[in-house]
Amino acid sequence: MTHLITNLVGRIALAILATIALAQPVSAAEGVPLHDGWQFIKGDPAGASAQTYDDDGWASVTVPHTYNAVDSGIGGAKARGEPEGKYYRGPAWYRLMFDHASTVGKRQILHFGGATLKADVWLNGRKVGMHRGGYAAFRFDVTEYLKAGRNLLAVRVDNSRNPEISPLNGDFNVFGGLYREVRLIEVPDLHLDRMNHAGPAIRGWTESIGKGSARIGTTVELVNSRSQPTRFELETQIVDAAGVAVATQRDGVQLAAGEKRAMPASFTVANPKLWRGRADPYLYRIRSRIIEGDVAIDSQSVPLGIRTVAVKTDGTFLLNGERYPLYGVNMQMPTRFGRGPIVTDGEIDEDMRLIDAMGATGIRLAHMQHPPRVYDRADELGILILTEVPLIDDHDQSDAFRENLVQQMKELIAQHTNNPSVALWGIGNEIRVSDAASNRLLADLNKTAHTLDPYRPTTYAHCCLDDDDPIAQHSDTVSYNRYFGWYWTKSEDIGPWADELHAKMPNRPIGVSEYGAGGSIRHQEDPVVKRPESNGYWHPEQYQTDFHIKHWLEMKKRPFLWSTFVWVAIDFPSFKRNEGDRPAINDKGLITEDRTPKDAYYWYQANWAEKPMLHIASSRDTQKRTRQVKAMAFSNLPAIEVRLNGGEWTSVNVEDRMAKWTVELADGANLVEARARTPDGRLLTDKVGWRYDLRP
């Protein structure tokens, strides 16, 4: 009895907190977050959608939430005869009691930031709807389901493999749950549309950039949910970074009862500041308001970067009509150890800062739609994005599977078409069968992307079939996942392969969408004697560094590669793997899972970053095996100075962003130092401690 009373008091307290949260005034675009007060159970109890169901024994959780946080660290490699890692893939339930005040003339929209992979939603025991797809936001209009007073929201989430929902496969964990935010959005019955695949009502794009002006096209989706026709005014403005309007249109509109209409408009911006990537990622905003009786009753705003993107047949990537080298990293879904995808905006910002500091001009977001914060930060940092639907390796031949992927492409574009950082839409990754159904699937995805957005090219990441297979011909550009020097042959082979393919397809824009090697900061071998086993336990950091040095030296000499992307930015969970220093991790990251940069990270920083840098390699190989050590430092300055154990400074030239010199270690502890003066007079320094002992 005591337990029941305590639990009841707790539930009432959580319900009160939820009621207080719902009562707070918020903007229509943001909505009211539904974070606290959720009850959760892993499993599929019968009748859990009913209002009368007793969830007293369920766990209390906060949303965002995943039910795979604990069991996702178990891995196994089939290549060594092990069973793959096991983590729970199946149904789970979430229930939330909350109070709602009845409002007249308003619509209520339930927003889910993401639920993997399938979500069924009930409100007060009535089925609201179902969503298939784990990585896009989705919404339901629940106006007719809500009631004044206490309401029960029940959600069944299932991350089981489903032949009708992509992805079917992948070298990553499919974290189940309501792993992104849930919100209740209230809008007036005359409003800017919130139901276009959960994207904003406003869409803007750069039609052309001329001398002293730019032409901007927009559409604004309007909805009249009233029972009578309504006349009002729609005001749309383009405002600069200081909030000053630089272009305005205000038009009278009349909508019939129940009518939905897209209102097109075209604007001229005089003397525009262009969004120029890393050099100057200047952002305007498009702001639309519905004005009725001189009162703005609804509004939205979206980012606008005035820029154009294109890829020429010779492999030249163009930003605003000018050549713009596109290189960087792949990034898997942002995760943190022990929490999976339950990450904060600040943690996403940390990841983006690390990539920005490396000097990357682009990121390929593998292999699915990422959290909105990633795209927004890329807009602000000037990093171009390739973003793709989760078509990975396996695919089903059914119409249902194809239609689901087309739906996911529509959601991706609707939700991120306004992000100027998004440069290309990706239609898939590593399809391994080239038959009629497979080609139709990619053709439909490519057509969908071009129909919804004719201003961006498409791309595809190819592997495992002939380089010129028809499966690789649907998109405007194609890139290749190639792991010379890790899974096969040697690192230098990337260059001759690219030359041969370019000669075979001289008018086809080709790039490298993935290349990489495992590396553990716990494994030190300097120098590396031979290529490690890719699925073995020994992945020395130095081999990864050597791999990337050789790859970049080859690829930077080949301007016909329209883009190159390292696999991968940050180590991430993968149930398929048991290699390197621990199971269930893909360790090809340039940065460890706890966000420690590896030496290879600094190699790219030396080649890409604008800011002067200096880094001595092999700092973690503290116990040296020979007295004479070939030392190396990475820098983007022309020369550095080095010394050993406080001796004289010696100048060493930097060639190909590397300074190399020989160190003769003394017995015991040694201190190796490097320094360099920047053009503005600042002193950069780095040091490592290396020990040499004749006996252990």
Phi, psi and omega in degrees: 000316179302318179299317182296318180294316180299315180296320180296317179299317179298317180296319179296318179298317179294321178296321178297317178299318179297320179296317178299317180299318182292336183279348184288136177289128178222164178287154182297328182290328184274315183078178180260121180291138175251079185267311193257161174091008182281144170252142188221145171215138175271118185140191186222065181294138180293140174079012186290348178277347186283147177296331183275356182294139181264108179257028184302326182273002181284162178279147174270127183225164174251138177258133012294147185206142171234145177263016177241019181295322186273320190266014184269001181264017181255120182232163177198141185252117177299331181299338177253016178080012179269152170290147177297157179302144182252125170220158188294122172234105184180191185279157173206159184236145172233137177225139180223127171263130177211157178263149180221131177273131181295133179232136180266140177074024180233152172250146181244125184238127178266122184250130173243124179288337178169142177212126189256134345260339182231138179229131172245132189236132175237144173232120182055041176081358180253137181290121180273318181168184182219145177231137179243118182134133192263355195233355177255156172287156176211159186219155173226137171279114186248021182305318184279353182258333180285153175225160176292134181099217186283134179230149177242120174256125179236133182227126172259121180246141183218118178258021176296153172295126184231121185297348180258000184232127177269140011270152174265342186208169176161153179271058182195167178270139174265093183286121181274153173129179170274077194269000170234178191293154170240133182221155171248118184254130177249129178228155175292161182291343166253112192206168169283135189297133174248003191250011177277082181052036177064016176268173178288162178287337185264135170230131179229152180205158178271115178281318181197155175237118180248192179280108177085005179200163175223146179255125183243129175258146177219157163227145177232123181272124181245147180225128172250101180270007180284166181269005178222157178297151185221136175250139183201183177241141174249121177249126176235132181230151165254122182244146181276184185295339178270000180087010181269131180290129178250350176200138184219140168228138177223117187232145172282138183225142171233127178244138175289165178301128179077006185278144171239134184215142174264125182256111179277154176204159179225137185233150171247124177253118181280141178046058186288149168268120184279152169278110192244034179069216183298331184294321181193089181276066186286133184241126163267179170223148171258127183235126179240142180224140169267122183245122180231117182062041180065014177242129176282113184262345176203149181205157173212159170217149181223156179288152174222121169250121180280105184194159172235153176228149178195161174231122179281161182295338179275005177093006179280121174273132184245129169244118184057036176080000181243148180302134181221107181299131184244106179214154180169222189226156163278148173229123172282171179311130179302126179222167172223147183303133178080353180231350182060228185277007179277087185237155179269164174301322179297324178288323174296319178299321178299315179298316181292326176296319179297317180292320178297316181295334177288338179096013180298138174267347181210160174225132168266119180274104182259148340246035186201175177294131183263172178300147181305329182300327180298313181293319181296318179292324176297320175305314186286329182271344182081029179259124181285147187239135163254122182232141192222160175282157185277057173263104191227117174061270185282149173208150180269151184275357189282158174296325181298318179295315179298317180294326177295318179293321176298319176301316181293327175293319178299319179295315180302313183289317180300322186275342185227014180294335182274353179283112182295339178294333181288116185256325182218149172262129179266133184259359177161177185213121168056048171293132189252004177230132180244081177237185185299316182293320180295316180291325177295321179301309180292324178297319180293320178295318179296317179296319179299315180298316182289326179294316182281333183212091179282001186261356178235142174283168177249162179214167180211140179261112190256148178195155159078358169234176177306144184300331181253022178302148178306333181298337182263011186251000186281322185277165180293325177232163175222142174234165188234138173269107188229128186237050173302134178087359175236301178268340181202161176042223184227161189300321184296345183290349178299325182292303178301323177301314181297320179298315182296317181292320179295323177294325180287324182231069188294338182252018179249119178294118181240147178216184177241110184273338177210135166203139182180172180212148178293151178200130179243133177286350174276345184252116184235126179211102185230111001275161177282133184277319182209169179296130178290162171288126184299325180259018180268179183275340187260105180236077185296141181301324184294327178292318177303317179298312180299319177305311185286328175301310183293320179296312184293322178298327177283314189286328183291343178275000186238086184294347178286350174282109188291338175198155175220135184224123178292138167260106013211168182295310190225136174308143185215160183292137175210114183294344184279351192245144168215081186209171183067215188270357177192160181283163171065029178225133167272112189261025178279002182298148169282349181226140180287169180298330177267017171071040170261119178295136173273170181302322181299329176303314183289333174300313179290324177300319178297327182273332189250327191286146175281326184284134179302142182214161178208131180210126174275128181281163177061032179293336182273352177274072192284332182257099185280149184261345177227155180289321182267120185241133174272105183271155180213140174229149176256136178202153173255018173259160186288335181204156175228169173243143182227156173205161181239128173052043176076013180283201181288146174282137179236135180277137178230128177289148176259120179237131185053039178066019178232135169250130183233137178206164181256136180244130176256102187286145170275165175296141178084216186282143178225146177241120178251127183237151174220149178211159178203145180262128180280164179302332179267010173094359179283151180255121174264139179223154171208155179207154177223152175251116179243139182243139175232119178233134178292330179230153180299000000 
